[in-house]
GROMACS .gro file of C-alpha atoms in nm:
model
  469
    1GLY     CA    1  -7.833   2.627  10.254
    2SER     CA    2  -7.980   2.313  10.401
    3MET     CA    3  -8.115   2.180  10.729
    4GLU     CA    4  -8.283   1.869  10.861
    5SER     CA    5  -8.651   1.852  10.775
    6THR     CA    6  -8.880   1.821  11.078
    7THR     CA    7  -9.102   1.576  10.888
    8THR     CA    8  -8.864   1.353  10.688
    9ARG     CA    9  -8.559   1.392  10.914
   10LYS     CA   10  -8.356   1.425  10.592
   11THR     CA   11  -8.128   1.715  10.499
   12THR     CA   12  -8.327   1.947  10.275
   13ALA     CA   13  -8.246   2.270  10.092
   14VAL     CA   14  -8.382   2.577  10.263
   15LYS     CA   15  -8.403   2.950  10.208
   16TRP     CA   16  -8.423   3.208  10.483
   17VAL     CA   17  -8.628   3.527  10.455
   18ASN     CA   18  -8.651   3.755  10.761
   19ASN     CA   19  -8.519   3.471  10.979
   20VAL     CA   20  -8.798   3.241  10.861
   21PRO     CA   21  -8.689   2.918  10.684
   22THR     CA   22  -8.872   2.774  10.384
   23TYR     CA   23  -8.796   2.420  10.272
   24LEU     CA   24  -8.738   2.391   9.899
   25GLY     CA   25  -8.814   2.022   9.875
   26THR     CA   26  -8.642   1.768   9.648
   27LEU     CA   27  -8.671   1.625   9.299
   28GLY     CA   28  -8.858   1.322   9.428
   29GLY     CA   29  -8.585   1.177   9.647
   30ASP     CA   30  -8.496   1.208  10.012
   31ALA     CA   31  -8.256   1.503  10.033
   32SER     CA   32  -8.137   1.827   9.874
   33THR     CA   33  -7.897   2.112   9.940
   34GLY     CA   34  -7.884   2.476   9.835
   35LEU     CA   35  -7.543   2.594   9.714
   36TYR     CA   36  -7.583   2.941   9.562
   37ILE     CA   37  -7.838   3.219   9.520
   38SER     CA   38  -7.850   3.481   9.247
   39GLY     CA   39  -7.765   3.840   9.326
   40ASP     CA   40  -8.126   3.951   9.281
   41GLY     CA   41  -8.245   3.671   9.513
   42THR     CA   42  -8.481   3.514   9.259
   43VAL     CA   43  -8.294   3.192   9.177
   44ILE     CA   44  -8.143   2.928   9.405
   45VAL     CA   45  -7.928   2.645   9.269
   46GLY     CA   46  -7.787   2.328   9.418
   47ALA     CA   47  -7.834   1.951   9.406
   48ALA     CA   48  -8.134   1.736   9.496
   49ASN     CA   49  -8.205   1.363   9.501
   50THR     CA   50  -8.444   1.216   9.248
   51ALA     CA   51  -8.661   0.906   9.273
   52THR     CA   52  -8.433   0.724   9.028
   53VAL     CA   53  -8.201   0.471   9.190
   54THR     CA   54  -7.869   0.381   9.028
   55ASN     CA   55  -7.635   0.126   9.180
   56GLY     CA   56  -7.841   0.129   9.498
   57ASN     CA   57  -7.833   0.508   9.545
   58GLN     CA   58  -8.073   0.784   9.451
   59GLU     CA   59  -7.944   0.998   9.167
   60SER     CA   60  -7.864   1.358   9.260
   61HIS     CA   61  -7.935   1.624   8.998
   62ALA     CA   62  -7.860   1.992   8.964
   63TYR     CA   63  -8.167   2.206   9.015
   64MET     CA   64  -8.291   2.560   8.974
   65TYR     CA   65  -8.544   2.691   9.227
   66LYS     CA   66  -8.746   2.983   9.095
   67ASP     CA   67  -9.098   3.109   9.161
   68ASN     CA   68  -9.140   2.847   9.434
   69GLN     CA   69  -9.071   2.563   9.192
   70MET     CA   70  -8.769   2.329   9.177
   71LYS     CA   71  -8.663   2.240   8.823
   72ASP     CA   72  -8.440   1.943   8.735
   73LEU     CA   73  -8.154   2.062   8.510
   74GLY     CA   74  -8.057   1.708   8.414
   75THR     CA   75  -7.708   1.570   8.351
   76LEU     CA   76  -7.462   1.527   8.064
   77GLY     CA   77  -7.566   1.166   8.013
   78GLY     CA   78  -7.461   1.025   8.348
   79ALA     CA   79  -7.636   0.975   8.680
   80ASN     CA   80  -7.549   1.283   8.885
   81SER     CA   81  -7.497   1.657   8.858
   82SER     CA   82  -7.471   1.961   9.083
   83ALA     CA   83  -7.516   2.336   9.027
   84THR     CA   84  -7.263   2.550   9.213
   85GLY     CA   85  -7.298   2.901   9.073
   86VAL     CA   86  -7.550   3.138   8.915
   87SER     CA   87  -7.529   3.486   8.762
   88SER     CA   88  -7.681   3.789   8.933
   89ASP     CA   89  -8.001   3.775   8.729
   90GLY     CA   90  -8.028   3.395   8.746
   91SER     CA   91  -7.999   3.345   8.370
   92VAL     CA   92  -7.669   3.151   8.366
   93ILE     CA   93  -7.606   2.850   8.590
   94VAL     CA   94  -7.282   2.651   8.616
   95GLY     CA   95  -7.173   2.333   8.786
   96GLN     CA   96  -7.057   1.981   8.707
   97ALA     CA   97  -7.230   1.672   8.576
   98GLN     CA   98  -7.150   1.312   8.494
   99THR     CA   99  -7.117   1.218   8.130
  100ALA     CA  100  -7.220   0.888   7.975
  101ASP     CA  101  -6.871   0.746   8.035
  102LYS     CA  102  -6.900   0.839   8.406
  103SER     CA  103  -6.642   1.117   8.393
  104VAL     CA  104  -6.736   1.454   8.540
  105HIS     CA  105  -6.743   1.768   8.324
  106ALA     CA  106  -6.812   2.132   8.395
  107PHE     CA  107  -7.139   2.255   8.249
  108GLN     CA  108  -7.314   2.576   8.162
  109TYR     CA  109  -7.694   2.598   8.175
  110TYR     CA  110  -7.858   2.877   7.979
  111ASN     CA  111  -8.196   2.922   7.814
  112GLY     CA  112  -8.308   2.572   7.908
  113GLU     CA  113  -8.001   2.392   7.771
  114MET     CA  114  -7.710   2.226   7.956
  115LYS     CA  115  -7.380   2.244   7.764
  116ASP     CA  116  -7.066   2.044   7.829
  117LEU     CA  117  -6.770   2.283   7.874
  118GLY     CA  118  -6.514   2.007   7.823
  119THR     CA  119  -6.171   1.994   7.988
  120LEU     CA  120  -5.815   2.122   7.949
  121GLY     CA  121  -5.711   1.789   7.802
  122GLY     CA  122  -5.773   1.565   8.100
  123THR     CA  123  -6.064   1.351   8.212
  124SER     CA  124  -6.262   1.572   8.448
  125SER     CA  125  -6.355   1.934   8.511
  126THR     CA  126  -6.580   2.131   8.746
  127ALA     CA  127  -6.724   2.482   8.713
  128LYS     CA  128  -6.716   2.667   9.044
  129THR     CA  129  -6.858   3.011   8.974
  130VAL     CA  130  -6.984   3.252   8.708
  131SER     CA  131  -6.931   3.627   8.701
  132PRO     CA  132  -7.224   3.846   8.818
  133ASP     CA  133  -7.295   3.950   8.457
  134GLY     CA  134  -7.299   3.585   8.350
  135LYS     CA  135  -7.024   3.627   8.091
  136VAL     CA  136  -6.724   3.449   8.248
  137ILE     CA  137  -6.707   3.103   8.405
  138MET     CA  138  -6.426   2.982   8.630
  139GLY     CA  139  -6.346   2.637   8.762
  140ARG     CA  140  -6.091   2.356   8.772
  141SER     CA  141  -5.993   2.095   8.517
  142GLN     CA  142  -5.751   1.812   8.479
  143ILE     CA  143  -5.485   1.855   8.212
  144ALA     CA  144  -5.338   1.572   8.006
  145ASP     CA  145  -5.106   1.450   8.283
  146GLY     CA  146  -5.393   1.427   8.532
  147SER     CA  147  -5.300   1.728   8.747
  148TRP     CA  148  -5.558   1.997   8.818
  149HIS     CA  149  -5.541   2.352   8.682
  150ALA     CA  150  -5.778   2.645   8.721
  151PHE     CA  151  -5.961   2.751   8.405
  152MET     CA  152  -6.162   3.044   8.277
  153CYS     CA  153  -6.389   3.070   7.975
  154HIS     CA  154  -6.658   3.288   7.831
  155THR     CA  155  -7.016   3.175   7.860
  156ASP     CA  156  -7.106   2.993   7.539
  157PHE     CA  157  -7.420   3.161   7.407
  158SER     CA  158  -7.378   3.092   7.038
  159SER     CA  159  -7.056   2.907   6.953
  160ASN     CA  160  -6.810   2.659   7.095
  161ASN     CA  161  -6.631   2.811   7.391
  162VAL     CA  162  -6.267   2.754   7.481
  163LEU     CA  163  -6.125   2.680   7.824
  164PHE     CA  164  -5.814   2.882   7.906
  165ASP     CA  165  -5.563   2.749   8.156
  166LEU     CA  166  -5.519   3.001   8.440
  167ASP     CA  167  -5.218   2.820   8.586
  168ASN     CA  168  -5.033   2.837   8.253
  169THR     CA  169  -5.148   3.195   8.204
  170TYR     CA  170  -4.991   3.277   8.541
  171LYS     CA  171  -4.664   3.119   8.422
  172THR     CA  172  -4.662   3.326   8.102
  173LEU     CA  173  -4.723   3.647   8.298
  174ARG     CA  174  -4.438   3.566   8.534
  175GLU     CA  175  -4.208   3.495   8.236
  176ASN     CA  176  -4.310   3.825   8.078
  177GLY     CA  177  -4.202   4.001   8.397
  178ARG     CA  178  -3.874   3.810   8.412
  179GLN     CA  179  -3.788   3.904   8.054
  180LEU     CA  180  -3.826   4.271   8.142
  181ASN     CA  181  -3.493   4.244   8.323
  182SER     CA  182  -3.310   4.202   7.990
  183ILE     CA  183  -3.491   4.494   7.827
  184PHE     CA  184  -3.432   4.727   8.122
  185ASN     CA  185  -3.063   4.632   8.131
  186LEU     CA  186  -3.027   4.709   7.760
  187GLN     CA  187  -3.200   5.043   7.815
  188ASN     CA  188  -2.956   5.113   8.099
  189MET     CA  189  -2.660   5.036   7.872
  190MET     CA  190  -2.798   5.263   7.598
  191LEU     CA  191  -2.827   5.545   7.851
  192GLN     CA  192  -2.473   5.478   7.970
  193ARG     CA  193  -2.334   5.503   7.618
  194ALA     CA  194  -2.534   5.820   7.549
  195SER     CA  195  -2.395   5.974   7.870
  196ASP     CA  196  -2.034   5.864   7.807
  197HIS     CA  197  -1.996   6.005   7.454
  198GLU     CA  198  -1.714   6.258   7.429
  199PHE     CA  199  -1.481   6.404   7.167
  200THR     CA  200  -1.149   6.578   7.236
  201GLU     CA  201  -0.983   6.603   6.891
  202PHE     CA  202  -1.052   6.974   6.829
  203GLY     CA  203  -0.912   7.156   6.526
  204ARG     CA  204  -0.832   7.520   6.463
  205SER     CA  205  -1.201   7.608   6.455
  206ASN     CA  206  -1.245   7.433   6.790
  207ILE     CA  207  -1.490   7.185   6.634
  208VAL     CA  208  -1.482   6.808   6.612
  209LEU     CA  209  -1.722   6.580   6.426
  210GLY     CA  210  -1.751   6.210   6.486
  211ALA     CA  211  -1.948   5.900   6.401
  212GLY     CA  212  -1.941   5.548   6.530
  213LEU     CA  213  -2.101   5.212   6.590
  214TYR     CA  214  -2.149   5.029   6.916
  215VAL     CA  215  -2.299   4.703   7.033
  216ASN     CA  216  -2.440   4.640   7.380
  217ALA     CA  217  -2.480   4.275   7.475
  218LEU     CA  218  -2.588   4.093   7.787
  219GLN     CA  219  -2.449   3.779   7.939
  220ASN     CA  220  -2.777   3.599   7.869
  221LEU     CA  221  -2.753   3.616   7.490
  222PRO     CA  222  -2.925   3.676   7.251
  223SER     CA  223  -3.011   4.002   7.428
  224ASN     CA  224  -2.818   4.275   7.246
  225LEU     CA  225  -2.866   4.606   7.070
  226ALA     CA  226  -2.655   4.769   6.799
  227ALA     CA  227  -2.656   5.142   6.729
  228GLN     CA  228  -2.489   5.400   6.511
  229TYR     CA  229  -2.430   5.755   6.625
  230PHE     CA  230  -2.320   6.097   6.509
  231GLY     CA  231  -2.192   6.380   6.724
  232ILE     CA  232  -2.043   6.725   6.722
  233ALA     CA  233  -1.845   6.902   6.993
  234TYR     CA  234  -1.729   7.260   7.027
  235LYS     CA  235  -1.461   7.410   7.248
  236ILE     CA  236  -1.610   7.734   7.376
  237ARG     CA  237  -1.290   7.840   7.548
  238PRO     CA  238  -0.964   7.652   7.599
  239GLU     CA  239  -1.097   7.499   7.921
  240TYR     CA  240  -1.466   7.455   7.827
  241ARG     CA  241  -1.621   7.223   7.571
  242LEU     CA  242  -1.967   7.091   7.495
  243GLY     CA  243  -2.113   6.836   7.259
  244VAL     CA  244  -2.435   6.672   7.142
  245PHE     CA  245  -2.496   6.325   7.001
  246LEU     CA  246  -2.772   6.136   6.825
  247ASP     CA  247  -2.784   5.757   6.851
  248HIS     CA  248  -2.994   5.534   6.627
  249ASN     CA  249  -3.057   5.174   6.725
  250PHE     CA  250  -3.064   4.976   6.398
  251SER     CA  251  -3.054   4.615   6.517
  252SER     CA  252  -3.167   4.421   6.820
  253HIS     CA  253  -3.186   4.067   6.947
  254VAL     CA  254  -3.414   4.059   7.249
  255PRO     CA  255  -3.643   3.797   7.405
  256ASN     CA  256  -3.866   3.652   7.135
  257ASN     CA  257  -4.185   3.811   7.261
  258PHE     CA  258  -4.042   4.167   7.242
  259ASN     CA  259  -4.033   4.340   6.904
  260VAL     CA  260  -3.840   4.666   6.948
  261SER     CA  261  -3.889   4.947   6.697
  262HIS     CA  262  -3.579   5.114   6.549
  263ASN     CA  263  -3.733   5.442   6.434
  264ARG     CA  264  -3.650   5.652   6.741
  265LEU     CA  265  -3.330   5.847   6.811
  266TRP     CA  266  -3.149   5.850   7.143
  267MET     CA  267  -2.987   6.176   7.249
  268GLY     CA  268  -2.682   6.258   7.454
  269ALA     CA  269  -2.506   6.579   7.550
  270PHE     CA  270  -2.217   6.691   7.768
  271ILE     CA  271  -2.038   6.998   7.892
  272GLY     CA  272  -1.689   6.973   8.034
  273TRP     CA  273  -1.430   7.179   8.209
  274GLN     CA  274  -1.076   7.085   8.114
  275ASP     CA  275  -1.000   6.795   7.879
  276SER     CA  276  -1.096   6.454   8.007
  277ASP     CA  277  -0.738   6.328   7.976
  278ALA     CA  278  -0.574   6.642   8.118
  279LEU     CA  279  -0.350   6.662   8.422
  280GLY     CA  280  -0.501   6.815   8.730
  281SER     CA  281  -0.874   6.853   8.788
  282SER     CA  282  -1.149   6.812   8.528
  283VAL     CA  283  -1.528   6.792   8.546
  284LYS     CA  284  -1.785   6.660   8.302
  285VAL     CA  285  -2.165   6.688   8.318
  286SER     CA  286  -2.366   6.475   8.076
  287PHE     CA  287  -2.710   6.335   8.013
  288GLY     CA  288  -2.881   6.080   7.792
  289TYR     CA  289  -3.241   6.027   7.684
  290GLY     CA  290  -3.416   5.768   7.473
  291LYS     CA  291  -3.758   5.627   7.396
  292GLN     CA  292  -3.838   5.309   7.206
  293LYS     CA  293  -4.165   5.161   7.095
  294ALA     CA  294  -4.206   4.788   7.154
  295THR     CA  295  -4.472   4.536   7.062
  296ILE     CA  296  -4.489   4.282   7.342
  297THR     CA  297  -4.648   3.941   7.287
  298ARG     CA  298  -4.729   3.715   7.578
  299GLU     CA  299  -4.561   3.376   7.555
  300GLN     CA  300  -4.812   3.105   7.466
  301LEU     CA  301  -4.828   2.782   7.662
  302GLU     CA  302  -5.090   2.510   7.621
  303ASN     CA  303  -5.446   2.645   7.650
  304THR     CA  304  -5.336   3.007   7.682
  305GLU     CA  305  -5.362   3.313   7.457
  306ALA     CA  306  -5.074   3.496   7.291
  307GLY     CA  307  -5.199   3.843   7.375
  308SER     CA  308  -5.010   4.130   7.216
  309GLY     CA  309  -4.995   4.503   7.287
  310GLU     CA  310  -4.789   4.811   7.213
  311SER     CA  311  -4.588   4.989   7.479
  312HIS     CA  312  -4.292   5.226   7.509
  313PHE     CA  313  -3.968   5.207   7.701
  314GLU     CA  314  -3.836   5.545   7.807
  315GLY     CA  315  -3.514   5.626   7.986
  316VAL     CA  316  -3.327   5.931   8.109
  317ALA     CA  317  -2.988   5.961   8.278
  318ALA     CA  318  -2.794   6.256   8.419
  319GLN     CA  319  -2.434   6.234   8.535
  320ILE     CA  320  -2.158   6.447   8.684
  321GLU     CA  321  -1.802   6.322   8.715
  322GLY     CA  322  -1.488   6.475   8.861
  323ARG     CA  323  -1.134   6.355   8.782
  324TYR     CA  324  -0.782   6.435   8.885
  325GLY     CA  325  -0.498   6.344   8.651
  326LYS     CA  326  -0.144   6.290   8.781
  327SER     CA  327   0.168   6.204   8.583
  328LEU     CA  328   0.378   5.909   8.691
  329GLY     CA  329   0.659   6.014   8.464
  330GLY     CA  330   0.733   5.927   8.105
  331HIS     CA  331   0.419   5.849   7.910
  332VAL     CA  332   0.209   5.720   8.198
  333ARG     CA  333  -0.048   5.900   8.410
  334VAL     CA  334  -0.327   5.796   8.642
  335GLN     CA  335  -0.662   5.958   8.699
  336PRO     CA  336  -0.883   5.880   9.000
  337PHE     CA  337  -1.247   5.972   8.940
  338LEU     CA  338  -1.568   6.012   9.138
  339GLY     CA  339  -1.916   6.046   8.991
  340LEU     CA  340  -2.284   6.076   9.064
  341GLN     CA  341  -2.556   5.953   8.831
  342PHE     CA  342  -2.935   5.947   8.822
  343VAL     CA  343  -3.116   5.687   8.609
  344HIS     CA  344  -3.487   5.647   8.541
  345ILE     CA  345  -3.628   5.377   8.310
  346THR     CA  346  -3.995   5.300   8.260
  347ARG     CA  347  -4.213   5.068   8.058
  348LYS     CA  348  -4.543   5.240   7.989
  349GLU     CA  349  -4.875   5.072   8.065
  350TYR     CA  350  -5.049   4.887   7.784
  351THR     CA  351  -5.338   4.650   7.715
  352GLU     CA  352  -5.334   4.342   7.495
  353ASN     CA  353  -5.563   4.314   7.197
  354GLY     CA  354  -5.693   4.037   6.973
  355VAL     CA  355  -5.765   3.794   7.259
  356GLN     CA  356  -6.071   3.687   7.457
  357PHE     CA  357  -5.919   3.778   7.794
  358PRO     CA  358  -5.694   4.081   7.738
  359VAL     CA  359  -5.436   4.155   8.006
  360HIS     CA  360  -5.371   4.513   8.113
  361TYR     CA  361  -5.016   4.578   8.235
  362ASP     CA  362  -4.951   4.861   8.479
  363PRO     CA  363  -4.652   5.090   8.417
  364ILE     CA  364  -4.331   4.970   8.576
  365ASP     CA  365  -4.041   5.193   8.679
  366TYR     CA  366  -3.681   5.151   8.781
  367SER     CA  367  -3.508   5.460   8.915
  368THR     CA  368  -3.199   5.508   9.125
  369GLY     CA  369  -2.917   5.734   9.220
  370VAL     CA  370  -2.571   5.587   9.162
  371VAL     CA  371  -2.244   5.693   9.319
  372TYR     CA  372  -1.933   5.552   9.156
  373LEU     CA  373  -1.559   5.581   9.193
  374GLY     CA  374  -1.250   5.426   9.049
  375ILE     CA  375  -0.916   5.489   8.889
  376GLY     CA  376  -0.811   5.537   8.530
  377SER     CA  377  -0.479   5.519   8.354
  378HIS     CA  378  -0.338   5.657   8.031
  379ILE     CA  379  -0.035   5.514   7.853
  380ALA     CA  380   0.120   5.651   7.533
  381LEU     CA  381   0.267   5.345   7.364
  382VAL     CA  382   0.390   5.558   7.075
  383ASP     CA  383   0.309   5.912   6.972
  384SER     CA  384   0.003   5.807   6.773
  385LEU     CA  385  -0.119   5.515   6.982
  386HIS     CA  386  -0.261   5.559   7.330
  387VAL     CA  387  -0.428   5.312   7.564
  388GLY     CA  388  -0.650   5.410   7.855
  389THR     CA  389  -0.821   5.205   8.121
  390ARG     CA  390  -1.087   5.267   8.385
  391MET     CA  391  -1.210   5.039   8.659
  392GLY     CA  392  -1.422   5.093   8.964
  393MET     CA  393  -1.734   5.021   9.163
  394GLU     CA  394  -2.080   5.174   9.159
  395GLN     CA  395  -2.342   5.174   9.434
  396ASN     CA  396  -2.715   5.242   9.410
  397PHE     CA  397  -2.881   5.471   9.661
  398ALA     CA  398  -3.244   5.581   9.695
  399ALA     CA  399  -3.337   5.307   9.447
  400HIS     CA  400  -3.701   5.245   9.356
  401THR     CA  401  -3.852   4.955   9.164
  402ASP     CA  402  -4.216   4.878   9.096
  403ARG     CA  403  -4.381   4.542   9.120
  404PHE     CA  404  -4.483   4.374   8.796
  405SER     CA  405  -4.862   4.409   8.811
  406GLY     CA  406  -5.176   4.436   8.605
  407SER     CA  407  -5.522   4.291   8.563
  408ILE     CA  408  -5.711   4.040   8.351
  409ALA     CA  409  -6.050   4.146   8.222
  410SER     CA  410  -6.335   3.990   8.424
  411ILE     CA  411  -6.084   3.802   8.646
  412GLY     CA  412  -5.903   4.055   8.862
  413ASN     CA  413  -5.561   4.195   8.950
  414PHE     CA  414  -5.225   4.023   8.969
  415VAL     CA  415  -4.904   4.137   9.140
  416PHE     CA  416  -4.563   3.974   9.115
  417GLU     CA  417  -4.239   4.051   9.294
  418LYS     CA  418  -4.033   4.362   9.223
  419LEU     CA  419  -3.754   4.363   8.967
  420ASP     CA  420  -3.444   4.191   9.106
  421VAL     CA  421  -3.186   4.468   9.157
  422THR     CA  422  -2.814   4.425   9.229
  423HIS     CA  423  -2.716   4.744   9.410
  424THR     CA  424  -2.335   4.711   9.419
  425ARG     CA  425  -2.163   4.651   9.087
  426ALA     CA  426  -1.819   4.651   8.928
  427PHE     CA  427  -1.710   4.789   8.591
  428ALA     CA  428  -1.396   4.802   8.377
  429GLU     CA  429  -1.312   4.973   8.050
  430MET     CA  430  -1.030   4.993   7.797
  431ARG     CA  431  -0.988   5.264   7.533
  432VAL     CA  432  -0.750   5.246   7.240
  433ASN     CA  433  -0.692   5.572   7.053
  434TYR     CA  434  -0.507   5.579   6.721
  435GLU     CA  435  -0.429   5.926   6.588
  436LEU     CA  436  -0.435   5.971   6.211
  437PRO     CA  437  -0.302   6.262   6.004
  438TYR     CA  438  -0.501   6.582   5.968
  439LEU     CA  439  -0.666   6.577   6.311
  440GLN     CA  440  -0.832   6.242   6.255
  441SER     CA  441  -0.855   5.959   6.505
  442LEU     CA  442  -0.994   5.610   6.550
  443ASN     CA  443  -1.112   5.497   6.891
  444LEU     CA  444  -1.204   5.153   7.018
  445ILE     CA  445  -1.379   5.132   7.355
  446LEU     CA  446  -1.445   4.801   7.529
  447ARG     CA  447  -1.648   4.803   7.849
  448VAL     CA  448  -1.777   4.536   8.086
  449ASN     CA  449  -2.023   4.635   8.355
  450GLN     CA  450  -2.239   4.434   8.589
  451GLN     CA  451  -2.596   4.544   8.520
  452PRO     CA  452  -2.850   4.646   8.786
  453LEU     CA  453  -3.122   4.394   8.701
  454GLN     CA  454  -3.033   4.042   8.820
  455GLY     CA  455  -2.664   4.139   8.824
  456VAL     CA  456  -2.591   3.996   8.478
  457MET     CA  457  -2.279   4.111   8.298
  458GLY     CA  458  -2.309   4.363   8.017
  459PHE     CA  459  -2.054   4.399   7.739
  460SER     CA  460  -2.018   4.706   7.520
  461SER     CA  461  -1.792   4.769   7.222
  462ASP     CA  462  -1.769   5.109   7.053
  463LEU     CA  463  -1.575   5.195   6.735
  464ARG     CA  464  -1.556   5.566   6.657
  465TYR     CA  465  -1.405   5.797   6.396
  466ALA     CA  466  -1.345   6.166   6.474
  467LEU     CA  467  -1.228   6.460   6.265
  468GLY     CA  468  -1.125   6.799   6.404
  469PHE     CA  469  -1.176   7.131   6.227
   0.00000   0.00000   0.00000
């Protein structure tokens, strides 16, 4: 610190040991101040006046006080400088100094040499602190428009160092978290399709095979996924049936910094009591599961790094639905339904690679119970052409979402807000079934459903062929 000298009546740097002050002196001028001390207590840094007078004022220079001696660290060509931080062992000192053109730049002092750290594109910069191990420097710098941003950089021991903009890095991390909403919604739609798969066109052997294509798209295009699937169902008894499905995602358009792998299969299965379009009561239990690998690259703004890492998205859904079909006469019937669903989606933790300051991202989960209800209808336009509709509402309960969080090496942790969940949502669906000869059928399913993350609308189209045996 500093205190007024009893002899000169000037403010002078001082160190305290066992409540006893020792004046550190100056660099030949009238005053000095102590600003930081190393972790081992051997080095004190600050600023002290020299005997040199410029424009009527004594120059003030950064100093290092060690072994009872004050050493002038100099400047970057200008009149003044100040040391504001030092590593634990006293080997690395940081601060700011005037350059020859009278701007102020952050500096690093190591092994007897002061180095100019530059700026983020603006005129001035200041180094505020250095990590205890002396490897990372943090401070503030003007950018090209003159505003001030925080920066971080590695200590330059052998090559030119680079200042990284912490403000812009913060923006890229926030954008990364925002883009997760699209990916989680697409995962939710994939789970919904895997849970909704069902065949009813059984032949004499009580078996039906089917294959199809579907596309899930979000309101905020170009977020969409396309998949092909194959399934088989078997009628155990006249009133019981079960089926399994494999879905393969073969195309995706997701936010630019997400590269989703297409080499994993999604799975779905169901068991039902009574046909889904039967009169009276019917029940269906189903589940879906999927896991996708994704390479995630951080968006790059000016003076930031495009860190990249590999993660996995994993989702599971289980669902039970009860229906009651009632004829309205002729070829029309209605079918109220009530269901309960559990959904869990997670993005696994991962760490970026190939960058100077890798970011570690904590795992993030979305899980919820969903109760839904609505009413369906079934109309036989002609013997071979049937149209069905479903519409209703769904409500989350016992929902859990994590905060988007992680850490930056040598800097510390960050935590953003939780995923933005819409708990009450509407959905509607239309099914067109065209029956072909020999127990064949074509089905077109169109579905619109408000998605849980940010409440954006999701659109799904499914074209399926089935053959009974």
